[in-house]
CSV table of C-alpha atoms in Angstrom, one decimal:
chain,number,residue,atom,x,y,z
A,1,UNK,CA,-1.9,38.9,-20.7
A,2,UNK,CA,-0.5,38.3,-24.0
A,3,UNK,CA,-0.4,34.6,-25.4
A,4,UNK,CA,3.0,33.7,-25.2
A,5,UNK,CA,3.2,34.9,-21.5
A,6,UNK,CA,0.1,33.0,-20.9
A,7,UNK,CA,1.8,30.0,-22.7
A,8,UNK,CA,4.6,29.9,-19.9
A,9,UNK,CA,2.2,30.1,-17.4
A,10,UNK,CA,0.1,26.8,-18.6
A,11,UNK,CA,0.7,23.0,-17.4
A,12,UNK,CA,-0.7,19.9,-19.3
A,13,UNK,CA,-3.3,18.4,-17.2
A,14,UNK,CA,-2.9,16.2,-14.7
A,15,UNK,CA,-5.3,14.1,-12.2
A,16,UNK,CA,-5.2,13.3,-8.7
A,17,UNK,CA,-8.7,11.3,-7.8
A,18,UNK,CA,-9.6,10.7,-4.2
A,19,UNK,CA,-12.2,8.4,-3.2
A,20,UNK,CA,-13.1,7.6,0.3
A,21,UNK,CA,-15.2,3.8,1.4
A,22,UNK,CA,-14.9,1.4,4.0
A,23,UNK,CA,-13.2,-1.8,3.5
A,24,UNK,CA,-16.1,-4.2,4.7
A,25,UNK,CA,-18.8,-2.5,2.7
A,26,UNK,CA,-20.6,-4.0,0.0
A,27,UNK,CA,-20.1,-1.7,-2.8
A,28,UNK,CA,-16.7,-0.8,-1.7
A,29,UNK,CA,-14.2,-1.0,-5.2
A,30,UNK,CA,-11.0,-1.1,-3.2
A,31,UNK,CA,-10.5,-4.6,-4.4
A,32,UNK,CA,-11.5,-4.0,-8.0
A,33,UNK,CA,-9.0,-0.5,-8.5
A,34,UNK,CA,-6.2,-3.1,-7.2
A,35,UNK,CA,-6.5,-5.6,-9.6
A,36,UNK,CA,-7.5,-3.2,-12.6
A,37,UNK,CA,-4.1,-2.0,-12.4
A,38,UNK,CA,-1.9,-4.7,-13.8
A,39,UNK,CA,1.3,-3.2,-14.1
A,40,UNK,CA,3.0,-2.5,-10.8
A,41,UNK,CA,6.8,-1.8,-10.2
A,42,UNK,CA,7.1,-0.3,-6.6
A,43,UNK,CA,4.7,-1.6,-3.4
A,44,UNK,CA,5.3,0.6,-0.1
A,45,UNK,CA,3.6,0.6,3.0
A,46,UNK,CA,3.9,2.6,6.0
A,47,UNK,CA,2.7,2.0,9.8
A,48,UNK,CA,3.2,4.9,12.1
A,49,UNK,CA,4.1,3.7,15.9
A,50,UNK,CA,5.5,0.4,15.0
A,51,UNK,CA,9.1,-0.5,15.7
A,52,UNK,CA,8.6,-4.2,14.7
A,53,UNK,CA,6.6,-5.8,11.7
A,54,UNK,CA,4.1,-8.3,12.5
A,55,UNK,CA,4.3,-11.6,11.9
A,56,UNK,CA,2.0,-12.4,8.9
A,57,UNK,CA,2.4,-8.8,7.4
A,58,UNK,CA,6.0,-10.0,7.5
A,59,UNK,CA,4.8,-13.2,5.7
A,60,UNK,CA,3.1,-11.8,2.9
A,61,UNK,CA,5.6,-9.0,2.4
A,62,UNK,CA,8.4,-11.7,2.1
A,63,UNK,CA,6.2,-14.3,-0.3
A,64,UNK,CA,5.3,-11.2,-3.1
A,65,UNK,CA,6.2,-14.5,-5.7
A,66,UNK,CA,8.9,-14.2,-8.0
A,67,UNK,CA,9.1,-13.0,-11.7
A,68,UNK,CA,10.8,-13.6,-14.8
A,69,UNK,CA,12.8,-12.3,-17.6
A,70,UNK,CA,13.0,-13.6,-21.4
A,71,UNK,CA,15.2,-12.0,-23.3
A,72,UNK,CA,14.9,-11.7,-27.4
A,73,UNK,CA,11.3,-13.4,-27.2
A,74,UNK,CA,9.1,-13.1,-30.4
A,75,UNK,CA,6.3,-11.8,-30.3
A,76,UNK,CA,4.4,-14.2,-32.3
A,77,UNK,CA,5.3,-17.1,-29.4
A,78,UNK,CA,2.2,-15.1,-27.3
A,79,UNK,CA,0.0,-16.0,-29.3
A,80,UNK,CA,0.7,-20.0,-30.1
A,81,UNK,CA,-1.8,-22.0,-29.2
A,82,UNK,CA,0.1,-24.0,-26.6
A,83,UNK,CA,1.1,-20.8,-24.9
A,84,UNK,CA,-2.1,-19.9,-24.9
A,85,UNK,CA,-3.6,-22.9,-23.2
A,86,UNK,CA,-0.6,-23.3,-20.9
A,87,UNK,CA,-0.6,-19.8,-19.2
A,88,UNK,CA,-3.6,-17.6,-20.4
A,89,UNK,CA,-5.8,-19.7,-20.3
A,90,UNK,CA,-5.2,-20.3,-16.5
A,91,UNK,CA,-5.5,-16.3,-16.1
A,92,UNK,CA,-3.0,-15.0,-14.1
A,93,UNK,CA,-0.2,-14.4,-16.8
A,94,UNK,CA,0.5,-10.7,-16.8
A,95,UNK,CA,3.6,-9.5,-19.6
A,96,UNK,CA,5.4,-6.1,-20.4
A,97,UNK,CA,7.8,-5.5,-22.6
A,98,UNK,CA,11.4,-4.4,-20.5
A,99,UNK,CA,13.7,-1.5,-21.4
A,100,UNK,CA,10.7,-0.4,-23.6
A,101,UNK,CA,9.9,3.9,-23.6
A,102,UNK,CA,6.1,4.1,-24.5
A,103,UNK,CA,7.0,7.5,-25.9
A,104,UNK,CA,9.7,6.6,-28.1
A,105,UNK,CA,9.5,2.8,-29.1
A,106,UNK,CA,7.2,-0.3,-29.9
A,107,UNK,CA,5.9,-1.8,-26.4
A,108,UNK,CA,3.8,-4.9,-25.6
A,109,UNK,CA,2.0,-5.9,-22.9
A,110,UNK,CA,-0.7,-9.0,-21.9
A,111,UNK,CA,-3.2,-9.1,-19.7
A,112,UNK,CA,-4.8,-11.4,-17.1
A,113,UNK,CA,-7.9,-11.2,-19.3
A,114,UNK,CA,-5.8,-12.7,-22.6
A,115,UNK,CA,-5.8,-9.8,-24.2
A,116,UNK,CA,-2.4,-8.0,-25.8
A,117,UNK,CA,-2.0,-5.1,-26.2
A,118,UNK,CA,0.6,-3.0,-28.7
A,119,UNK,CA,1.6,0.0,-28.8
A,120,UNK,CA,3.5,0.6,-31.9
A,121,UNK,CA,5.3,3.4,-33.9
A,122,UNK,CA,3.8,4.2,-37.8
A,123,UNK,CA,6.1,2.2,-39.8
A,124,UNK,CA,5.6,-1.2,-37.3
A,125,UNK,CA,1.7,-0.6,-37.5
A,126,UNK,CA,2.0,-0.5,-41.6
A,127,UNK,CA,3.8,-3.4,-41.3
A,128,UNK,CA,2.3,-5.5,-39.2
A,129,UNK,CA,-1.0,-5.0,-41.0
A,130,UNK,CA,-3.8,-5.4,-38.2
A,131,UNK,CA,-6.8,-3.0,-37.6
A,132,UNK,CA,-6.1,-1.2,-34.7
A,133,UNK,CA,-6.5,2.8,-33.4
A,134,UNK,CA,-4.1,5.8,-33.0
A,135,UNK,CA,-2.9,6.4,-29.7
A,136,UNK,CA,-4.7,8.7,-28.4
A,137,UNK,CA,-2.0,10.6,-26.9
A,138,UNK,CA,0.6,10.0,-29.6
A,139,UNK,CA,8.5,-7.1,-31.8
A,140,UNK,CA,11.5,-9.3,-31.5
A,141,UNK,CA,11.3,-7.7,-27.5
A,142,UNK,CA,12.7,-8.2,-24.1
A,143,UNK,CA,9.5,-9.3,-22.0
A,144,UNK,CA,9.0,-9.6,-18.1
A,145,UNK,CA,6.2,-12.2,-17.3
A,146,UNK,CA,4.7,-13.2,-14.0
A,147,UNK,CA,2.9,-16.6,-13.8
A,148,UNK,CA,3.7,-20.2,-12.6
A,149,UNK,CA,7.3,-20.2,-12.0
A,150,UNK,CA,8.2,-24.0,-13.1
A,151,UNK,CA,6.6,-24.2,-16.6
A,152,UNK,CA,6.9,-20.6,-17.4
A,153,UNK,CA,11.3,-21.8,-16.6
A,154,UNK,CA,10.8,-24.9,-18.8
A,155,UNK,CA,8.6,-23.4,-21.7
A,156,UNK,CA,11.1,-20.8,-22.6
A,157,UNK,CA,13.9,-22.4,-21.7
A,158,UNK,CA,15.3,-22.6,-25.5
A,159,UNK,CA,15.1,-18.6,-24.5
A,160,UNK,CA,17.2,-16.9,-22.0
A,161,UNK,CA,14.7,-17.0,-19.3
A,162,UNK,CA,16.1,-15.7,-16.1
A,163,UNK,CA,14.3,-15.8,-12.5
A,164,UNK,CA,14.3,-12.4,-9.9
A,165,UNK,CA,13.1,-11.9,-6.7
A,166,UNK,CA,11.3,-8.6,-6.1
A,167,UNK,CA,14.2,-6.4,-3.8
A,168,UNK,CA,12.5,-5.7,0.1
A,169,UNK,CA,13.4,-2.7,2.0
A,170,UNK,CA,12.5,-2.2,5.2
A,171,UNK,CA,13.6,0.6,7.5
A,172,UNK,CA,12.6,2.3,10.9
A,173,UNK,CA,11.7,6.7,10.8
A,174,UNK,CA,12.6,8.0,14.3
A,175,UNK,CA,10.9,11.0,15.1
A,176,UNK,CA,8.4,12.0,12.2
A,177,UNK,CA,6.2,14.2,12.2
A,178,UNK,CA,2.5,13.3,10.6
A,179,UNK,CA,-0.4,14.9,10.0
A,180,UNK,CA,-3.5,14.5,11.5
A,181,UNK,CA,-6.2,13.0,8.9
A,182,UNK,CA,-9.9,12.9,9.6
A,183,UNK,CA,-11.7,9.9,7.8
A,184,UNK,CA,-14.8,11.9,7.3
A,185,UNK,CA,-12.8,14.8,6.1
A,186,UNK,CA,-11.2,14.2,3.0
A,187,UNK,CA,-10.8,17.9,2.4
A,188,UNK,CA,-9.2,18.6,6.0
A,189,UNK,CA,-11.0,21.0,8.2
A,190,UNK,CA,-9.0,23.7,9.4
A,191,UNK,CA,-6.9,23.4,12.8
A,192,UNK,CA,-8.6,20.0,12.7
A,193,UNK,CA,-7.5,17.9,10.3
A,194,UNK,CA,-5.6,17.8,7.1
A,195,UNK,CA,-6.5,17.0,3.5
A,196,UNK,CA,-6.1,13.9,1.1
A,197,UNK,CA,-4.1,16.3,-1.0
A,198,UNK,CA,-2.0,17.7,2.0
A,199,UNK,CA,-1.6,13.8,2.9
A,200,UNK,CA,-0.1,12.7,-0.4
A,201,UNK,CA,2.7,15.2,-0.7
A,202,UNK,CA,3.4,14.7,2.9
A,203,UNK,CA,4.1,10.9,1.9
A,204,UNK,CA,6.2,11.9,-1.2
A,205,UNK,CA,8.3,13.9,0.9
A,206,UNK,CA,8.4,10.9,3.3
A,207,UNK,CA,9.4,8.5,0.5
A,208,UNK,CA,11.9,11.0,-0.5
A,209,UNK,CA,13.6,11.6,2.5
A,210,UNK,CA,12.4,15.7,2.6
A,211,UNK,CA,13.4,17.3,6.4
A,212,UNK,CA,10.2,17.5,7.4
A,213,UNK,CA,10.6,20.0,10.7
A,214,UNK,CA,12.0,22.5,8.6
A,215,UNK,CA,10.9,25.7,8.9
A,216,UNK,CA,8.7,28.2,6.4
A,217,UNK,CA,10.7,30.9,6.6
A,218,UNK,CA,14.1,29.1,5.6
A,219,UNK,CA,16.4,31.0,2.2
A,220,UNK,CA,16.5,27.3,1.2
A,221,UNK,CA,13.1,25.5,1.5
A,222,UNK,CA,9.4,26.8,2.9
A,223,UNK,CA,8.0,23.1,2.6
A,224,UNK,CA,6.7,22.0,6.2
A,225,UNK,CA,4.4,19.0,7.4
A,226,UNK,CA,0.4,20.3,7.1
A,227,UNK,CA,-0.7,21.4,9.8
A,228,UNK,CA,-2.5,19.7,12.3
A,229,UNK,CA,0.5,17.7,13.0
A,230,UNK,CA,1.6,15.1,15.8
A,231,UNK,CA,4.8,13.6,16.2
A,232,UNK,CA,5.4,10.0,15.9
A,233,UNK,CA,8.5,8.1,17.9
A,234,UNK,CA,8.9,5.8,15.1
A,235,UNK,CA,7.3,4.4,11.7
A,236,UNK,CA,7.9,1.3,10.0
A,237,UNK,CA,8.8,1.7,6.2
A,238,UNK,CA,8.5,-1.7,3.8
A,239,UNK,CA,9.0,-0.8,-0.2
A,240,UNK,CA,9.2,-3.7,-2.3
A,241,UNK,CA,10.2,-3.2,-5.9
A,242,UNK,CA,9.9,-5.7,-8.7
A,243,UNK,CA,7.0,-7.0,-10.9
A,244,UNK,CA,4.1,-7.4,-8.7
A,245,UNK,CA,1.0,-9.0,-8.9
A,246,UNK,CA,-2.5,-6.8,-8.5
A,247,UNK,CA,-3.2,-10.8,-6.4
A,248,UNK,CA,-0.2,-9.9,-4.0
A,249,UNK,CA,-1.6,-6.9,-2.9
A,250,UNK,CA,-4.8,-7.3,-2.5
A,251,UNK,CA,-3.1,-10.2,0.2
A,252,UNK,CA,-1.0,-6.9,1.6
A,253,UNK,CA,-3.9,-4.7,1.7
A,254,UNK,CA,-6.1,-7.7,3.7
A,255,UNK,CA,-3.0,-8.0,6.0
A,256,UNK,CA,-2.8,-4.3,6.3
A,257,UNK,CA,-6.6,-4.0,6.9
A,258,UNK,CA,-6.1,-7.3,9.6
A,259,UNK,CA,-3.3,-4.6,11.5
A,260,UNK,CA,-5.9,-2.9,13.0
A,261,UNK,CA,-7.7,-6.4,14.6
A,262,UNK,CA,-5.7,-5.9,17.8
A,263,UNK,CA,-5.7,-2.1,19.5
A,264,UNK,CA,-3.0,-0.2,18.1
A,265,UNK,CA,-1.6,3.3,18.4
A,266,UNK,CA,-1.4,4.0,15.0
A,267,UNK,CA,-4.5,6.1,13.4
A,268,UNK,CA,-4.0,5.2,9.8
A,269,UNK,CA,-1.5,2.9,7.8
A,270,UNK,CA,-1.2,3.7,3.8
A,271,UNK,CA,-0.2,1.3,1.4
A,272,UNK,CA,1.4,3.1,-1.8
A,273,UNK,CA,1.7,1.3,-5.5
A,274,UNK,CA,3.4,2.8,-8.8
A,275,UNK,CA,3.1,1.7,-11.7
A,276,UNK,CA,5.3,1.3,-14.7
A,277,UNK,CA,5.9,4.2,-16.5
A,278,UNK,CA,6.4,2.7,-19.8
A,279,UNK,CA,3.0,0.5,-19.8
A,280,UNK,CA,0.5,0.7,-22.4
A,281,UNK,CA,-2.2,0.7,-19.9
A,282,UNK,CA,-3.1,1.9,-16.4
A,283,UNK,CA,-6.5,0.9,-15.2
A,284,UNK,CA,-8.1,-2.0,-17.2
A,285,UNK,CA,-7.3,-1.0,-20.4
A,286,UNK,CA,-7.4,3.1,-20.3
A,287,UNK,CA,-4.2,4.1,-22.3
A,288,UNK,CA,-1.4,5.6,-20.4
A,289,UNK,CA,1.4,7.3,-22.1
A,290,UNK,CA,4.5,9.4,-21.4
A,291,UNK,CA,4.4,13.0,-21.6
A,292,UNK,CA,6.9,14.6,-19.2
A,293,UNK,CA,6.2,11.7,-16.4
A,294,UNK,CA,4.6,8.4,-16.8
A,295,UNK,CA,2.9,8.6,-13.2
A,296,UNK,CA,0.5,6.0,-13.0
A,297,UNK,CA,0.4,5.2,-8.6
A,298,UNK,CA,-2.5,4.9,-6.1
A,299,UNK,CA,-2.3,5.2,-2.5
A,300,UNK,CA,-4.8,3.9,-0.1
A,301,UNK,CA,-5.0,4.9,3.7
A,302,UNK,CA,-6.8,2.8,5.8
A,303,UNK,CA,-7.7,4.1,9.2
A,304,UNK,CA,-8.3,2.4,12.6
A,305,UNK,CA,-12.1,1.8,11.6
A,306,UNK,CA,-10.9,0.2,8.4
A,307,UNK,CA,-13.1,3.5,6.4
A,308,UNK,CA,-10.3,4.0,3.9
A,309,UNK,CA,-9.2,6.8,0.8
A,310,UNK,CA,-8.1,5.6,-1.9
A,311,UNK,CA,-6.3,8.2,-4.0
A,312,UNK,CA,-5.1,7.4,-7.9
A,313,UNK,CA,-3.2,9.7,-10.0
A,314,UNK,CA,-2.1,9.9,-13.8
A,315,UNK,CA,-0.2,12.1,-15.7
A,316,UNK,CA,-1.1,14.6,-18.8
A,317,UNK,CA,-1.5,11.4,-21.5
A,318,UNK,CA,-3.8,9.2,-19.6
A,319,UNK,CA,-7.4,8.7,-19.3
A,320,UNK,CA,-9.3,9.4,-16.3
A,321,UNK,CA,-8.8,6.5,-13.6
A,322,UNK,CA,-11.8,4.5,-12.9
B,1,UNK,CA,-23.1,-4.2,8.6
B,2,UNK,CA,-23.7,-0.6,8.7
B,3,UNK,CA,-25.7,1.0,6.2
B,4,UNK,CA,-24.5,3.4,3.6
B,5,UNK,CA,-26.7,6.2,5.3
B,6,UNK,CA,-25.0,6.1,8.5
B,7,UNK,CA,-21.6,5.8,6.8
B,8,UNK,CA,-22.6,8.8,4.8
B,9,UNK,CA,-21.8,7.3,2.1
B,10,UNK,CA,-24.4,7.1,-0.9
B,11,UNK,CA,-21.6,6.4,-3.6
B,12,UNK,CA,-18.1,6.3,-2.7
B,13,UNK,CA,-17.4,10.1,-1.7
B,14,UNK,CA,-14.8,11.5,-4.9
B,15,UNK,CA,-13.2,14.5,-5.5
B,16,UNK,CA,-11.3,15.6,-8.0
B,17,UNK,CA,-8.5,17.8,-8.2
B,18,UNK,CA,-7.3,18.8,-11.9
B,19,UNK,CA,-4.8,20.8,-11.3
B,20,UNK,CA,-2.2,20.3,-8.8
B,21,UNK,CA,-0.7,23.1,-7.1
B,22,UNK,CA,2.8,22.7,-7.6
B,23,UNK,CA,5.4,20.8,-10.0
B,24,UNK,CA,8.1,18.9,-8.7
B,25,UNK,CA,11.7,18.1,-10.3
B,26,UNK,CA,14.4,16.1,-9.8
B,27,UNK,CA,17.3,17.4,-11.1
B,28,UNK,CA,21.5,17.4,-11.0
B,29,UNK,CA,23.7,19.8,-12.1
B,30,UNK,CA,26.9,18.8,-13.4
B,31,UNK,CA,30.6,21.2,-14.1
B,32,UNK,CA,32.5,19.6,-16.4
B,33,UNK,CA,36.0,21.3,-15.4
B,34,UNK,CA,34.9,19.5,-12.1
B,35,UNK,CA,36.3,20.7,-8.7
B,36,UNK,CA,33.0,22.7,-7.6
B,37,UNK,CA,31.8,22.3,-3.8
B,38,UNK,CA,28.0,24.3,-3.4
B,39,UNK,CA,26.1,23.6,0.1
B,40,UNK,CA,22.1,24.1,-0.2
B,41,UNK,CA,22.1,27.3,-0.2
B,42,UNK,CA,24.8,27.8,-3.0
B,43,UNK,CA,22.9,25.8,-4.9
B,44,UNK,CA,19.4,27.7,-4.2
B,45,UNK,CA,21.2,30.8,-5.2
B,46,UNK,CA,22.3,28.9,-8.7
B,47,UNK,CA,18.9,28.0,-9.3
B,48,UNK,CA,17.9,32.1,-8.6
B,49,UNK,CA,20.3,33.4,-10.7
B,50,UNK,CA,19.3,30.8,-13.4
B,51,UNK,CA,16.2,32.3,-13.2
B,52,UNK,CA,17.3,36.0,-13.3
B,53,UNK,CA,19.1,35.5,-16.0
B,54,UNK,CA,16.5,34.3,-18.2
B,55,UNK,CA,13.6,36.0,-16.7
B,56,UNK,CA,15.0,39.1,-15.0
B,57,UNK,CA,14.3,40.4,-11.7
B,58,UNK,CA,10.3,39.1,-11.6
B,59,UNK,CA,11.4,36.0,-12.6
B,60,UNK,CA,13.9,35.5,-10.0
B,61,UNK,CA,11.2,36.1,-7.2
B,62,UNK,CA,9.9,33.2,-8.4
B,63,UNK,CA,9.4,30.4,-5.0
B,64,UNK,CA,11.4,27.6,-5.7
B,65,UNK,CA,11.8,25.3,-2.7
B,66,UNK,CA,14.9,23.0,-2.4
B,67,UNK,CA,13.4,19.9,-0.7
B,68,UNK,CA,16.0,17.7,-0.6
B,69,UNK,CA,20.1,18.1,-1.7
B,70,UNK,CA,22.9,15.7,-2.0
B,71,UNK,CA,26.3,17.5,-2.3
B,72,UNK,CA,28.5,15.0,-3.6
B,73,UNK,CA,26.2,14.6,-6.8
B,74,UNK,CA,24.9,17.9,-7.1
B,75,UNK,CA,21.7,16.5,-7.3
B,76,UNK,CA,18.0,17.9,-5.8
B,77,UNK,CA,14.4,17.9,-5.5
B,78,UNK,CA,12.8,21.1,-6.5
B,79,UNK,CA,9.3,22.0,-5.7
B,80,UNK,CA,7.6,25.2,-7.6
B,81,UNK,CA,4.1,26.3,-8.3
B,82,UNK,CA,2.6,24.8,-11.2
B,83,UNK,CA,2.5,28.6,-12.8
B,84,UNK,CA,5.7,29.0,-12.8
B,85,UNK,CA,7.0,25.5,-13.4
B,86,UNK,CA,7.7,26.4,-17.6
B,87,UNK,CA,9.9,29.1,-16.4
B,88,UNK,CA,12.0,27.3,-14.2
B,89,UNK,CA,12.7,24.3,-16.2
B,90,UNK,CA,13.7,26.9,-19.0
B,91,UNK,CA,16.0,28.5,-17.4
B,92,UNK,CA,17.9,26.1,-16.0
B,93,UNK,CA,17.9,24.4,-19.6
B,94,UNK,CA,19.7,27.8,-20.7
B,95,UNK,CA,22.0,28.0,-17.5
B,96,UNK,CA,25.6,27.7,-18.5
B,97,UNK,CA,27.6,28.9,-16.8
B,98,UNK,CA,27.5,29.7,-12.8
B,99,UNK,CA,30.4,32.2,-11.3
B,100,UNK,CA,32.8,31.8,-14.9
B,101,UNK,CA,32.4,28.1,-14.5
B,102,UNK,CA,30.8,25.9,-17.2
B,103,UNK,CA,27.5,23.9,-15.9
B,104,UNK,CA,24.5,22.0,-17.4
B,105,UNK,CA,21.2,20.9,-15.7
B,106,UNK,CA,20.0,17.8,-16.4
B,107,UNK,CA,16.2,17.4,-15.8
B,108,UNK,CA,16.0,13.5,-14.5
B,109,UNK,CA,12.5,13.2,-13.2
B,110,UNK,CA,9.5,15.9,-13.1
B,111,UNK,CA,5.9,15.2,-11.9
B,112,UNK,CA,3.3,17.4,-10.5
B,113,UNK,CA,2.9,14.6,-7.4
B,114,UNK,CA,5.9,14.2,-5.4
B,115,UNK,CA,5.1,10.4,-4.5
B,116,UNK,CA,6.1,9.6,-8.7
B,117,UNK,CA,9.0,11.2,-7.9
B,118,UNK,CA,10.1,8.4,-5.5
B,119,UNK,CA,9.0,5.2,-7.8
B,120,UNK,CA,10.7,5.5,-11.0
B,121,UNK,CA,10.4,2.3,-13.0
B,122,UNK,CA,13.4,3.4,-15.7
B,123,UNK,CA,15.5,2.8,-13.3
B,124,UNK,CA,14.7,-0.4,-12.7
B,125,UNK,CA,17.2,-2.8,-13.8
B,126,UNK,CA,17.7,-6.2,-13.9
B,127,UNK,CA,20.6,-8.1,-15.6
């Protein structure tokens, strides 16, 4: 095949990682991948055969802790001392620049750790004279901050400083189909089980609202559920979008993980988080950029026995996740 | 506690996949002299003849699934395999007209995982 033809035929890399554990085990890092990622702006869960959320899920869902926006915020006020010693110091203040493109302008974020990181076009690196390293993929900001809601409203209140509330959805499928997972067997057996991979663009198309007993042969669409399938009366959808803390859910994950303490019909729950396409980082502090998608998300599904996957993906200008 | 041998589990069990199989797109179309009505299949046979157009008759074999399709903006999720996913996004960038009526694409959203396609933090706004 001739270059140019091969050239059309070539993607840039992406990576889907699945990992499988169980929750109670000792060197299980379920815990650790949550609160590595920092950044997250959308929190999902879904419970097949369950009409009605319980109570503490329910509780947890609703307390996800509110977050903050400061409009026209130097930079430099991150790094003054009493800052410092009023919020980082206590560490669980997590920052990112808002309305920022990480492909196209300057972008800041802080971690829990006290670290900030910038990501900064030629001319602002020149300027600001500090050592630092080129991407390797390729200000006077907005910032969102999460911490201590009282002081974080009276320290910047000579700033616009305004308060949100993460938005909750919740919502009831009727009649949807799922595919049948084996723990053991994250790449499916056939007529037995489906894969991780199968699993993970079955919940996209959930998330997205794709007919799902459509049929392979259709002009319009050949996408079907994977096979082995079973069809569920009804699942229970939550997505909460926002700023959300890695803290919050690891809290929804416990709660999720606490579902199965009581016999329940359901197989398998999952619990999906995305995170911000325009952040600097993804895990820790592996650089993420923006290529043609900033994907950054993990999924986890836990199953009756609490053994779980945990799958994490990233897009063409990212590292490898953990 | 059970142990990591009965588990099976020596390390946490990973795989890898480095290439997904297909791309996904969200996209729209829009006519600017307005007035156009397509169903889901219309609008599969748009996205074939964009195809053919640019990339003649193999190119318009090319699967392209429609997965989801809202008529009153026009606007769908396209899945296609990963090999092909360069030609389709071309030739709907080149599409412009569609039965002697002006039309553009507009490419919102692409991702090889369909789950980013549903958590898109640019369009998360809060004022």
């Amino acid at each position: 095949m001739s270059a140019p033809l091969r050239r059309l035929r070539e993607t840039p890399r992406h990576l889907l990682v699945c990992e499988r554990s169980h929750v109670r085990h000792e060197r299980s890092r379920h815990a650790a991948r949550v609160r590595g990622h920092a950044y997250n702006c959308r929190v999902s869960f879904l419970i097949p055969e369950c009409g009605v959320l319980p109570e503490p899920l329910k509780s947890v869902t609703t307390d996800m802790g509110e977050y903050y926006l400061v409009k026209n915020l130097p930079l430099h006020e991150l790094v003054a001392q009493e800052f410092i010693s009023a919020f980082v110091k206590t560490g669980s203040c997590y920052a990112l620049t808002y309305n920022t493109r990480i492909d196209q302008d300057n972008t800041a974020a802080l971690l829990p750790t006290g670290k900030l990181i910038l990501s900064v076009d030629k001319d602002t690196y020149e300027e600001l004279g500090l050592q630092g390293r080129p991407s390797r993929y390729s200000g006077k900001k907005v910032m969102r901050y999460s911490a201590d809601g009282s002081t974080l409203m009276s320290y910047f209140s000579k700033h616009q400083i305004q308060a949100h509330q993460p938005k909750i959805t919740f919502s009831t499928l009727r009649n949807l189909q799922c595919p049948v997972l084996c723990s053991n067997e994250l790449q499916g057996k056939p007529e037995e089980s489906c894969s991780a991979q199968e699993l993970f663009e079955w919940l996209g198309a959930v998330f997205s609202n794709v007919e799902l007993d459509n049929k392979s042969f259709s002009f319009v669409s050949t996408y079907c559920c994977p096979e082995p399938s079973t069809m569920m009366d009804q699942a229970y959808l939550c997505t909460i979008t926002g700023f959300i803390l890695p803290e919050k859910i690891i809290q929804l994950l416990d709660q999720l993980c606490a579902y199965f303490d009581e016999p329940k019909l359901a197989q398998w729950v999952t619990l999906t988080v995305h995170g911000f396409a325009d952040s600097p980082v993804s895990w820790r502090e592996n650089e993420h950029g923006f290529q043609k998608g900033g994907e950054n998300l993990y999924n986890f599904v836990v199953f009756r026995s609490l053994d779980y996957w945990l799958q994490m993906a990233v897009g063409a200008n990212d590292d490898c996740p953990p | 506690m059970r142990s990591t041998r009965e588990l099976g589990l020596a390390k946490p069990f990973a795989t890898r996949a480095a290439q997904p199989g297909h791309h996904y797109l969200r996209v729209s179309v829009e006519f600017p002299d307005g007035g156009v009505r397509l169903n889901a299949a219309h609008f599969k046979q748009l996205i074939v003849s964009a195809l053919k157009e640019l990339h003649g008759e193999v190119g318009a074999a090319l699967p392209v699934d429609v997965l989801t399709y809202d008529e009153k903006t026009l606007s769908a999720i396209l899945r296609v395999s990963s090999s092909g996913f360069v030609k389709l996004w071309s030739a709907l960038t080149l599409l412009g007209s569609y039965q002697n009526r002006k039309c553009a694409f507009r490419v919102v959203q692409t991702s090889p995982f369909l789950l980013a396609l549903s958590g898109n933090s640019r369009e998360l706004v809060l004022d």
